[in-house]
Every structure is written in structure tokens, then in C-alpha cells.
Short mmCIF file of C-alpha atoms in Angstrom, two decimals:
data_model
loop_
_atom_site.label_atom_id
_atom_site.label_comp_id
_atom_site.label_asym_id
_atom_site.label_seq_id
_atom_site.Cartn_x
_atom_site.Cartn_y
_atom_site.Cartn_z
CA MET C 1 0.22 0.08 0.08
CA ARG C 2 0.77 3.35 -0.43
CA ILE C 3 1.09 5.19 2.91
CA ALA C 4 1.91 9.07 4.18
CA THR C 5 2.85 9.93 7.83
CA ILE C 6 2.23 13.74 8.75
CA GLY C 7 4.94 14.47 10.95
CA ALA C 8 8.56 13.04 10.99
CA GLY C 9 8.62 13.23 14.62
CA TYR C 10 9.18 10.15 17.24
CA VAL C 11 5.75 8.64 16.35
CA GLY C 12 5.78 9.61 13.03
CA LEU C 13 9.34 8.20 12.07
CA VAL C 14 9.10 4.78 14.03
CA THR C 15 5.56 4.21 12.49
CA GLY C 16 6.71 5.06 9.01
CA THR C 17 9.78 3.36 8.98
CA CYS C 18 8.33 0.19 10.36
CA LEU C 19 5.38 0.18 7.76
CA ALA C 20 7.89 0.18 5.14
CA ASP C 21 9.73 -2.32 6.91
CA PHE C 22 6.71 -4.28 6.25
CA GLY C 23 6.80 -4.18 2.83
CA HIS C 24 4.29 -1.06 2.55
CA THR C 25 5.53 2.59 0.18
CA VAL C 26 5.78 5.44 2.55
CA THR C 27 6.38 9.08 2.65
CA CYS C 28 7.16 11.01 5.58
CA VAL C 29 6.02 14.51 5.43
CA ASP C 30 7.48 17.35 7.86
CA VAL C 31 7.83 21.21 7.71
CA ASP C 32 11.35 20.85 9.28
CA GLU C 33 13.96 21.02 6.07
CA LYS C 34 17.02 20.20 8.42
CA ARG C 35 15.34 17.20 9.92
CA LEU C 36 14.18 16.15 6.58
CA ASP C 37 17.89 16.71 5.07
CA LEU C 38 19.43 14.50 8.01
CA LEU C 39 16.90 11.83 7.25
CA ARG C 40 17.50 12.30 3.40
CA SER C 41 21.23 11.33 4.50
CA GLY C 42 20.60 8.40 6.70
CA GLN C 43 20.90 10.17 9.91
CA VAL C 44 18.21 9.99 12.40
CA PRO C 45 17.71 12.98 14.47
CA ILE C 46 16.82 10.99 17.75
CA PHE C 47 18.24 8.28 19.59
CA GLU C 48 15.95 5.37 19.20
CA PRO C 49 17.75 1.80 19.12
CA GLY C 50 17.83 0.41 15.77
CA LEU C 51 15.82 2.78 14.26
CA ASP C 52 18.87 4.32 12.30
CA THR C 53 19.71 1.29 10.58
CA MET C 54 16.10 0.66 9.54
CA VAL C 55 15.60 3.97 8.01
CA SER C 56 18.59 3.55 5.95
CA ALA C 57 17.93 0.27 4.62
CA ASN C 58 14.15 0.92 3.90
CA ALA C 59 15.32 4.34 1.98
CA ALA C 60 17.93 2.37 0.05
CA ALA C 61 15.36 -0.24 -1.03
CA GLY C 62 12.92 2.27 -2.24
CA ARG C 63 10.05 2.06 0.17
CA LEU C 64 10.74 5.17 2.40
CA PHE C 65 10.96 8.71 1.66
CA PHE C 66 10.93 11.85 3.04
CA THR C 67 9.52 15.28 1.94
CA SER C 68 8.07 18.45 2.93
CA ASP C 69 5.69 18.16 -0.09
CA LEU C 70 2.58 17.41 1.74
CA ALA C 71 0.14 17.58 -1.08
CA ARG C 72 1.77 15.41 -3.54
CA ALA C 73 2.26 12.62 -0.76
CA VAL C 74 -1.34 12.81 0.14
CA SER C 75 -2.96 12.69 -3.11
CA GLU C 76 -0.70 9.54 -3.78
CA ALA C 77 -1.53 7.82 -0.45
CA GLU C 78 -4.24 5.32 0.22
CA VAL C 79 -3.72 5.72 3.90
CA VAL C 80 -2.26 9.24 5.78
CA PHE C 81 -1.46 9.01 9.20
CA ILE C 82 -1.71 12.23 11.37
CA ALA C 83 1.61 11.97 13.85
CA VAL C 84 1.81 15.43 14.78
CA GLY C 85 2.35 16.66 18.29
CA THR C 86 -0.02 17.37 20.59
CA PRO C 87 1.61 19.28 23.51
CA SER C 88 -0.13 20.41 27.19
CA ARG C 89 -1.74 24.14 25.92
CA HIS C 90 0.13 26.93 28.06
CA GLY C 91 -1.83 27.93 30.65
CA ASP C 92 -4.49 24.95 31.41
CA GLY C 93 -3.04 21.92 30.62
CA HIS C 94 -5.29 20.86 27.77
CA ALA C 95 -4.07 18.99 24.81
CA ASP C 96 -2.83 21.48 22.12
CA LEU C 97 -4.67 20.41 19.01
CA GLY C 98 -3.62 23.13 16.62
CA TYR C 99 -1.01 20.92 14.64
CA VAL C 100 -3.87 17.74 14.32
CA TYR C 101 -6.23 20.34 12.86
CA ASP C 102 -3.74 22.26 10.67
CA ALA C 103 -2.77 18.86 9.07
CA ALA C 104 -6.51 17.58 8.85
CA ARG C 105 -6.90 21.22 6.71
CA ALA C 106 -4.04 20.68 4.38
CA ILE C 107 -5.18 16.76 3.84
CA ALA C 108 -8.54 17.70 3.12
CA VAL C 109 -7.59 19.86 -0.41
CA ALA C 110 -4.82 17.19 -1.62
CA LEU C 111 -7.23 14.44 -1.29
CA ASP C 112 -7.44 12.12 -4.52
CA GLY C 113 -9.72 9.08 -4.70
CA PHE C 114 -10.61 7.13 -1.59
CA THR C 115 -8.14 7.79 1.63
CA ALA C 116 -8.46 6.50 5.12
CA ILE C 117 -7.06 9.29 7.72
CA VAL C 118 -5.83 7.65 10.50
CA VAL C 119 -5.03 9.80 13.44
CA LYS C 120 -2.03 8.76 15.56
CA SER C 121 -1.42 11.60 17.58
CA THR C 122 -2.70 11.13 21.35
CA VAL C 123 -5.93 13.22 21.07
CA PRO C 124 -9.10 13.94 23.57
CA VAL C 125 -12.50 11.82 23.16
CA GLY C 126 -14.30 13.53 20.25
CA THR C 127 -11.02 14.85 18.27
CA GLY C 128 -11.75 12.36 15.11
CA ASP C 129 -15.18 13.43 14.76
CA GLU C 130 -13.68 17.40 14.68
CA VAL C 131 -11.03 16.10 11.99
CA GLN C 132 -14.01 14.57 10.08
CA ARG C 133 -16.00 17.70 10.34
CA ILE C 134 -12.95 19.88 9.13
CA ILE C 135 -12.26 17.52 6.11
CA ALA C 136 -15.87 17.39 4.89
CA GLU C 137 -16.35 21.18 5.70
CA ALA C 138 -12.99 21.81 3.34
CA ALA C 139 -13.47 19.21 0.85
CA PRO C 140 -17.16 18.62 0.24
CA GLY C 141 -17.52 15.59 -1.42
CA ALA C 142 -14.33 13.74 -0.60
CA ASP C 143 -14.25 10.49 -0.15
CA PHE C 144 -12.38 9.51 3.03
CA GLU C 145 -12.72 7.47 6.71
CA VAL C 146 -11.34 9.03 9.48
CA ILE C 147 -9.86 6.36 11.95
CA SER C 148 -8.19 6.46 15.66
CA ASN C 149 -5.27 4.59 15.80
CA PRO C 150 -3.33 5.45 19.20
CA GLU C 151 0.44 4.37 19.64
CA PHE C 152 1.43 2.37 22.55
CA LEU C 153 5.50 2.67 21.64
CA ARG C 154 7.69 3.06 24.94
CA GLU C 155 10.98 5.15 24.08
CA GLY C 156 13.77 2.43 23.89
CA ALA C 157 11.86 -0.10 22.47
CA ALA C 158 9.83 1.52 19.87
CA ILE C 159 10.57 -0.87 17.62
CA GLU C 160 10.09 -4.12 19.31
CA ASP C 161 6.66 -2.43 20.33
CA PHE C 162 5.53 -1.85 16.63
CA LYS C 163 6.47 -5.05 15.20
CA HIS C 164 5.36 -7.10 18.22
CA PRO C 165 2.56 -5.39 19.92
CA ASP C 166 0.18 -6.71 22.21
CA ARG C 167 -2.67 -5.05 20.87
CA ILE C 168 -3.54 -2.73 17.64
CA VAL C 169 -6.46 -0.32 18.76
CA LEU C 170 -8.38 0.78 15.57
CA GLY C 171 -11.36 3.14 16.38
CA VAL C 172 -13.32 2.95 13.16
CA GLU C 173 -17.06 3.69 12.67
CA THR C 174 -17.86 1.69 9.65
CA ASP C 175 -16.73 -1.71 7.77
CA ARG C 176 -14.80 -0.12 5.08
CA ALA C 177 -12.41 1.67 7.66
CA ARG C 178 -12.12 -1.82 9.26
CA ASP C 179 -10.88 -3.56 6.12
CA ILE C 180 -8.50 -0.88 5.24
CA MET C 181 -6.91 -0.85 8.47
CA ALA C 182 -6.69 -4.44 8.63
CA ALA C 183 -5.02 -4.66 5.35
CA VAL C 184 -2.44 -1.89 6.83
CA TYR C 185 -1.48 -4.09 9.64
CA GLN C 186 -2.13 -7.59 7.91
CA PRO C 187 1.59 -8.32 7.57
CA LEU C 188 1.76 -8.36 11.73
CA PHE C 189 -0.61 -11.50 11.99
CA LEU C 190 -1.24 -14.74 10.84
CA ASN C 191 -4.80 -13.83 12.83
CA TRP C 192 -6.10 -10.83 14.03
CA SER C 193 -6.51 -11.23 17.35
CA GLN C 194 -4.36 -8.47 18.62
CA LEU C 195 -6.40 -6.18 16.41
CA VAL C 196 -8.85 -4.01 19.12
CA PHE C 197 -11.90 -2.61 17.22
CA THR C 198 -13.42 -0.19 18.85
CA SER C 199 -15.46 3.28 17.99
CA ARG C 200 -13.19 5.89 17.33
CA ARG C 201 -14.54 7.68 21.02
CA SER C 202 -13.30 4.68 22.92
CA SER C 203 -10.40 4.34 20.83
CA GLU C 204 -9.15 7.73 21.72
CA LEU C 205 -9.81 7.21 25.65
CA ILE C 206 -8.07 4.07 25.44
CA LYS C 207 -4.93 5.92 25.18
CA TYR C 208 -5.24 8.37 27.87
CA ALA C 209 -6.66 5.63 30.21
CA ALA C 210 -3.70 3.53 29.84
CA ASN C 211 -0.95 6.38 30.06
CA SER C 212 -2.85 7.35 33.10
CA PHE C 213 -3.15 3.79 34.59
CA LEU C 214 0.03 3.05 34.48
CA ALA C 215 0.97 6.60 35.89
CA MET C 216 -0.70 5.92 39.12
CA LYS C 217 0.77 2.64 39.31
CA ILE C 218 4.30 4.19 39.10
CA THR C 219 2.86 6.42 41.71
CA PHE C 220 1.46 4.04 43.77
CA ILE C 221 4.64 2.14 44.22
CA ASN C 222 6.80 5.36 44.91
CA GLU C 223 4.50 5.75 47.83
CA MET C 224 4.86 2.07 48.89
CA SER C 225 8.34 2.65 48.96
CA ASP C 226 8.60 5.74 51.15
CA LEU C 227 6.20 3.82 53.47
CA SER C 228 8.15 0.78 53.29
CA GLU C 229 11.47 2.69 54.25
CA ALA C 230 9.58 4.06 57.16
CA VAL C 231 8.39 0.93 58.74
CA GLY C 232 11.57 -1.15 58.15
CA GLY C 233 10.36 -3.20 54.73
CA ASP C 234 12.03 -3.92 52.14
CA ILE C 235 10.33 -2.27 48.55
CA GLN C 236 12.02 -4.90 46.55
CA ASP C 237 10.28 -7.77 48.26
CA VAL C 238 7.40 -5.75 48.37
CA ALA C 239 7.22 -5.24 44.73
CA ARG C 240 7.76 -9.00 43.61
CA GLY C 241 5.33 -9.98 46.29
CA ILE C 242 2.77 -7.95 44.83
CA GLY C 243 3.51 -8.18 41.08
CA LEU C 244 3.38 -11.81 41.26
CA ASP C 245 -0.44 -11.62 41.28
CA PRO C 246 -1.27 -11.92 37.62
CA ARG C 247 -4.38 -9.10 38.39
CA ILE C 248 -1.38 -6.38 39.42
CA GLY C 249 1.70 -7.70 37.09
CA ASP C 250 5.54 -7.04 37.72
CA LYS C 251 5.48 -3.81 35.11
CA PHE C 252 5.85 -0.74 36.35
CA LEU C 253 6.58 -1.10 40.16
CA SER C 254 10.34 -0.23 40.24
CA PRO C 255 10.48 2.75 42.86
CA GLY C 256 12.31 5.97 41.08
CA PRO C 257 12.22 9.61 40.94
CA GLY C 258 9.01 10.15 39.20
CA TYR C 259 7.85 9.26 35.83
CA GLY C 260 8.56 11.56 33.03
CA GLY C 261 8.95 11.83 29.28
CA SER C 262 6.68 13.19 26.49
CA CYS C 263 3.83 10.99 27.49
CA PHE C 264 2.74 10.39 30.66
CA PRO C 265 3.18 13.96 32.38
CA LYS C 266 0.99 15.51 29.09
CA ASP C 267 -1.74 12.74 28.90
CA THR C 268 -2.63 12.66 32.83
CA LEU C 269 -2.82 16.44 32.59
CA ALA C 270 -4.68 16.29 29.58
CA LEU C 271 -6.95 13.64 30.99
CA SER C 272 -7.40 15.43 34.09
CA ARG C 273 -9.10 18.25 31.93
CA MET C 274 -11.25 16.41 29.86
CA ALA C 275 -12.62 14.69 32.76
CA GLU C 276 -13.10 17.89 34.68
CA LEU C 277 -14.99 19.33 31.60
CA ALA C 278 -17.23 16.36 31.04
CA GLY C 279 -18.46 16.91 34.55
CA VAL C 280 -16.82 14.00 36.09
CA PRO C 281 -13.64 14.83 37.65
CA SER C 282 -10.93 12.13 38.21
CA ARG C 283 -9.64 12.65 41.51
CA LEU C 284 -7.30 9.60 41.16
CA VAL C 285 -5.54 11.22 38.29
CA GLU C 286 -5.16 14.45 39.66
CA ALA C 287 -3.51 13.37 42.87
CA THR C 288 -1.10 11.40 40.40
CA ILE C 289 -0.08 14.27 39.07
CA ALA C 290 0.15 16.27 42.37
CA VAL C 291 2.37 13.51 44.25
CA ASN C 292 4.62 12.98 41.12
CA THR C 293 5.54 16.38 40.90
CA GLU C 294 6.29 16.40 44.96
CA ARG C 295 8.14 12.98 44.50
CA LYS C 296 10.82 15.04 42.23
CA HIS C 297 11.27 17.66 44.76
CA ALA C 298 11.63 15.00 47.44
CA MET C 299 14.63 13.06 45.48
CA ALA C 300 16.52 16.57 45.41
CA ALA C 301 15.66 16.98 49.27
CA ARG C 302 16.96 13.40 49.58
CA ILE C 303 20.25 14.88 47.94
CA VAL C 304 20.45 17.73 50.72
CA ARG C 305 20.14 15.31 53.62
CA ALA C 306 22.82 13.31 52.42
CA ALA C 307 24.90 16.34 52.08
CA GLY C 308 24.67 17.37 55.56
CA GLY C 309 21.73 19.06 55.15
CA ASP C 310 23.35 22.29 53.12
CA VAL C 311 24.55 21.87 49.40
CA ARG C 312 25.75 25.56 49.49
CA GLY C 313 29.66 25.27 48.28
CA LYS C 314 29.11 21.44 47.63
CA THR C 315 29.35 19.26 44.50
CA VAL C 316 26.78 16.70 43.37
CA THR C 317 27.16 14.66 40.46
CA LEU C 318 24.22 13.42 38.88
CA LEU C 319 24.76 10.05 36.41
CA GLY C 320 21.71 9.70 33.96
CA LEU C 321 19.37 12.95 32.76
CA THR C 322 16.97 11.50 30.27
CA PHE C 323 13.51 10.24 32.28
CA LYS C 324 14.77 6.79 31.20
CA ALA C 325 17.19 4.74 29.82
CA ASN C 326 17.78 4.13 25.85
CA THR C 327 16.54 7.54 25.01
CA ASP C 328 17.72 11.09 24.66
CA ASP C 329 14.04 12.45 25.62
CA MET C 330 14.57 15.06 28.15
CA ARG C 331 11.15 16.04 28.41
CA ASP C 332 9.88 16.24 32.22
CA ALA C 333 12.77 14.44 33.16
CA PRO C 334 12.95 14.10 36.93
CA ALA C 335 16.62 15.11 36.46
CA ILE C 336 15.57 18.80 35.40
CA ASP C 337 13.88 19.43 38.88
CA ILE C 338 16.21 18.07 40.61
CA ILE C 339 19.17 19.85 39.25
CA ARG C 340 17.09 23.36 39.20
CA LEU C 341 16.40 22.94 42.97
CA LEU C 342 20.12 21.88 43.40
CA LEU C 343 21.49 24.95 41.65
CA ASP C 344 18.86 27.11 43.51
CA GLN C 345 20.53 25.95 46.96
CA GLY C 346 23.70 26.91 45.90
CA ALA C 347 25.21 23.58 44.96
CA SER C 348 27.80 23.22 42.24
CA VAL C 349 26.67 20.37 39.82
CA ARG C 350 28.21 17.89 37.61
CA ALA C 351 26.75 15.27 35.21
CA PHE C 352 26.97 12.51 32.80
CA ASP C 353 24.34 10.70 30.36
CA PRO C 354 25.25 8.81 27.33
CA HIS C 355 22.73 10.45 25.21
CA GLY C 356 20.73 12.93 27.23
CA MET C 357 23.63 15.95 28.05
CA PRO C 358 23.49 17.98 24.48
CA ALA C 359 19.58 18.70 25.33
CA THR C 360 20.40 19.42 29.47
CA GLN C 361 22.91 21.78 28.40
CA LYS C 362 20.78 24.04 26.66
CA LEU C 363 18.83 23.98 29.67
CA PHE C 364 21.54 24.33 32.67
CA PRO C 365 24.69 25.93 30.78
CA ALA C 366 26.13 26.39 34.16
CA VAL C 367 26.39 22.34 34.88
CA ALA C 368 29.76 20.67 34.18
CA TYR C 369 29.39 17.54 32.05
CA GLY C 370 31.60 14.56 32.01
CA SER C 371 32.89 12.78 29.27
CA ASP C 372 32.23 9.63 31.53
CA PRO C 373 30.96 8.78 35.11
CA TYR C 374 34.47 8.70 36.41
CA ASP C 375 34.85 12.40 35.26
CA ALA C 376 31.66 13.60 36.36
CA ALA C 377 32.33 12.38 39.63
CA GLN C 378 35.22 14.34 39.88
CA ASP C 379 35.32 15.97 43.79
CA ALA C 380 31.95 15.13 44.24
CA ASP C 381 30.49 15.27 47.33
CA VAL C 382 27.32 13.10 46.96
CA LEU C 383 26.93 11.01 43.59
CA ALA C 384 23.18 10.22 42.79
CA ILE C 385 22.28 7.57 40.20
CA VAL C 386 19.06 8.90 38.24
CA THR C 387 18.80 6.97 35.53
CA GLU C 388 18.99 3.33 35.06
CA TRP C 389 21.40 3.13 31.72
CA GLU C 390 23.31 0.22 31.44
CA ALA C 391 26.70 2.18 32.32
CA PHE C 392 25.81 2.75 35.34
CA ARG C 393 25.18 -1.04 36.33
CA ALA C 394 28.99 -1.91 36.95
CA LEU C 395 30.33 0.78 38.60
CA ASP C 396 34.42 0.61 39.64
CA PHE C 397 33.38 1.58 43.25
CA GLN C 398 37.42 1.47 44.23
CA ARG C 399 38.37 4.02 41.39
CA LEU C 400 35.27 6.01 41.79
CA LYS C 401 36.46 6.09 45.66
CA GLN C 402 39.90 7.99 44.62
CA THR C 403 37.62 10.39 42.21
CA VAL C 404 35.09 11.69 44.95
CA ARG C 405 35.62 14.17 47.53
CA ARG C 406 33.31 12.43 50.01
CA PRO C 407 31.78 8.78 48.82
CA VAL C 408 28.21 9.03 49.47
CA LEU C 409 25.98 7.08 46.44
CA ILE C 410 22.28 7.97 46.51
CA ASP C 411 20.69 4.94 43.88
CA PHE C 412 17.30 6.30 42.97
CA ARG C 413 16.83 3.31 40.72
CA ASN C 414 17.92 0.57 43.61
CA ILE C 415 20.17 -0.68 40.89
CA TYR C 416 22.85 -2.00 43.78
CA ARG C 417 22.71 -4.24 46.65
CA PRO C 418 23.50 -2.32 49.82
CA LYS C 419 25.89 -4.64 51.10
CA ASP C 420 28.15 -4.48 47.84
CA VAL C 421 28.53 -0.62 47.47
CA THR C 422 28.68 -0.13 51.30
CA ARG C 423 31.67 -2.87 51.39
CA ALA C 424 33.70 -0.33 48.80
CA GLY C 425 33.23 2.19 51.38
CA PHE C 426 30.70 3.92 50.32
CA GLU C 427 27.50 5.47 52.21
CA TYR C 428 24.79 4.15 50.57
CA HIS C 429 21.52 5.34 50.24
CA SER C 430 18.20 3.71 48.23
CA LEU C 431 14.89 3.92 47.79
CA GLY C 432 12.50 1.82 50.08
CA ARG C 433 15.08 -0.34 52.03
CA ALA C 434 15.25 -0.19 55.49
CA ALA C 435 18.92 -0.31 55.31
CA ALA C 436 18.94 3.18 54.12
CA HIS C 437 17.35 4.14 57.65
CA PRO C 438 18.78 1.74 60.31
CA ASP C 439 16.41 3.05 62.50
CA SER C 440 13.66 3.11 60.25
CA GLY C 441 10.32 1.16 61.84
CA ARG C 442 11.73 0.73 65.35
CA ARG C 443 9.14 4.13 66.38
CA LEU C 444 6.26 2.45 64.31
CA ARG C 445 3.60 2.09 66.66
CA ILE C 446 1.78 -1.10 66.60
CA VAL C 447 -2.19 -0.94 67.30
CA GLY C 448 -3.22 -2.58 69.96
CA GLU C 449 -0.19 -1.87 72.13
#
């Protein structure tokens, strides 16, 4: 099939490249000529493992193209994916749909014959209806279908998720729309058991509900981590004990410095605003947002405590900046809040991240960036592991001890076993473990005493 994706950012590029790898002919459309020039030369402007190789291979095979000529790409396509950004709107937190609606208007005047228009962007319930209205108004008599097909791609594992999905959600209103989307994804399945056909509005809500539920799960285990630490438990054991229940599952049960990235922060906020407008406020989601914000501040406070209660004139080294490993995405990363708060309190901040430093340098030019973990740790009073990169999973603590000013490590990802780090001569702090606070639990009053 001939397919066009409007938007060659993260979602559009991964979608277009994977569809081309299935054998479809795909044209990715974008207004950013610098981005397009990079892609045409075989370079990928984002870090996603394996994506650069796949882009080059499919471009060389004549299945993947990049252009700014939307009209031509749409007129030649049977299926057009809208994969533009829907950032939080300044001032009120609602999803900004300007790019989606602009794309719909541009598509409308370029349609030539029957076309399926697939909204891949994350959009509030009812957006598909508005896209249909815009196109019908701009191109009376045009033959088209509007379909909702939300993405469920994990940054760092997007290709695997696209090629081996646990489900593909398709919001359709007609049998014709159902048939053409089944044809698009047919290369994935011998049977179509993973295709979930719903109405457009249900499909749009599924995306927000899924991300908000996962955000709540992360926030829940972070709160249980604090409780575990306070009463003398071990959150690793607690997470395993509840995660073995198939009704709960073991994913998203690792304590950390709070969620970030391009999806969870804006999607939880958008869902809470959507629910408020519908007259059914989502108190759980609202609480999740508030608790997650406070979580990032609490991580900075932990660093200050580990430094003796005052970081003024002291050096703090952060290992990891991106919101998660295997991505260069700094959007709403916990490290941003941590750095800002540490700088405000007079700390000197040093940092290292395998892929997140270029973006962070633009935000915090005052931070000193190391060439590796050991360079970044030079004369540090406190080290903090913020992101779970593999590069931080086998640190040479003897080498680190000779580099830092004070051997203090805060492990916000619980990568290490406490006894291994303390044996190397470090003061070790982690999340949700009684070992982090030897007196934890002793003051717990048992009901009935």
C-alpha cells in the first residue's frame, strides 16, 4: 500500500519506518527541512535503538521517502497517518490540537480518491469527529474515512513494540474503515487476534486511560517505597510479592524519582482536564499528578540531606539525565527539577548521561558535564544515580572512591545491593529499603499496644 505519515518526529518516523519495513511504500512529511535533510542523508535526529539502521535500509530499498510536499504525498497515498505533536496547552493543561487540525485542513485540499485518514497522535475524545468535520467542510464530496489508531510505543523499545504489539487499537465507524486498517497491519498477523476494533471515541479514551493507569501504578509504588522505608521493609520484596499476582503484574513496579517523558505528564494532565470538562473529575489522576510533582522535589531533598543538610558550596554529581534509559528524551525528566532545586540551593552540579547531555546543556549551561561517570564524579560530595542506564550498572567503586571528595551514593533506581556498595567504603542510600535508614520501623506504633 502507499502510505503517508504527516510528521516525521518520534511517532511518525517510527510508524513510517516500520510500515516500510513491512513492505508498504511510505512517505514521511515534515515542515522541518533540517530534519528532512538529516533523514535523507541516513541520519536520525532522535536516539532510538535500531531506528537509524532501519531508516537507511528502507530508504535504500525505495520504500521510505522524506519530503515537505504534503499535497503530493497525500494525493498519492491510500492511507494517511496524522502523527503530529499534541503538547499541553499553556495556561490550562489541555492538549493543544492546533497541529492536528492544521494537518487535517492541509490533507483535505490534497485528497485524490478514497483515502483513510488515521489519527496516530494522542488526542482527546471527540477529536476524530472534529477532524472529519474539518475535512468534509474543506473538501465537500471527498471520499475518506477518519480512524483513531493510538500508539503504544515505549521510548527505547519502540521498534520492538511496533513489530510485536500486545494490541493494536483501531477506532472505526464503518466496515470499510475496518477493512483498510486490517490490510495495513495484515503483515503483522496470521490471525487478527491482537486487533482491537472499537468506536473512535473509545479508541481515543483507551490511550489516555492506559497511560494514566501506568502513571498511577508508578506513583503508587513510589508511595509504597516511602512507607516501606519508614516501617522497616524492603520495597524490592514488596514489589515482587504484589507483582506475582496476575491481576497486578510486575511491570511499572520499580521505585524511582518519578515519571517523566513525552507521554505520561501531558496525558495525565490532559485526561484530568477532559474529565473536568465532562463533569466527572478524575480525583485519582489529579492526585497522581500532584504526588509525582512532589516526588521530584523529594529526590532533591534526599540529596541535600545526604550532603549534611546543606549543599551550598558542595558538588553533586548526577549520573543519568534522561527520564529513562535508552532514549535522549529530556521532556519532564526528574533530573530537570532536581538540577534546578540543587542550583537554587547553591550546589555545584556535575553530570553525565550517554545521550541526554546535549539537550540538558541548553537548559542548564552552568552544569559541568563529564566525558564519563568517573570524570563527572570528580570531587563530588554526593553521587546520585538518576537514570538506569546500563553504563551505571557495573561501576568501579574503588575508582570512584579515589575520584570523589566524599564517598556518598544515592541510588534512585535501586540498581545495587546495599552490602556491595558499603563494602566498597561508600555511604549508600536507596529507595524503600530499611538499610537506608537503620532506625526505620523502630518508632512504629503497633495498633493494640
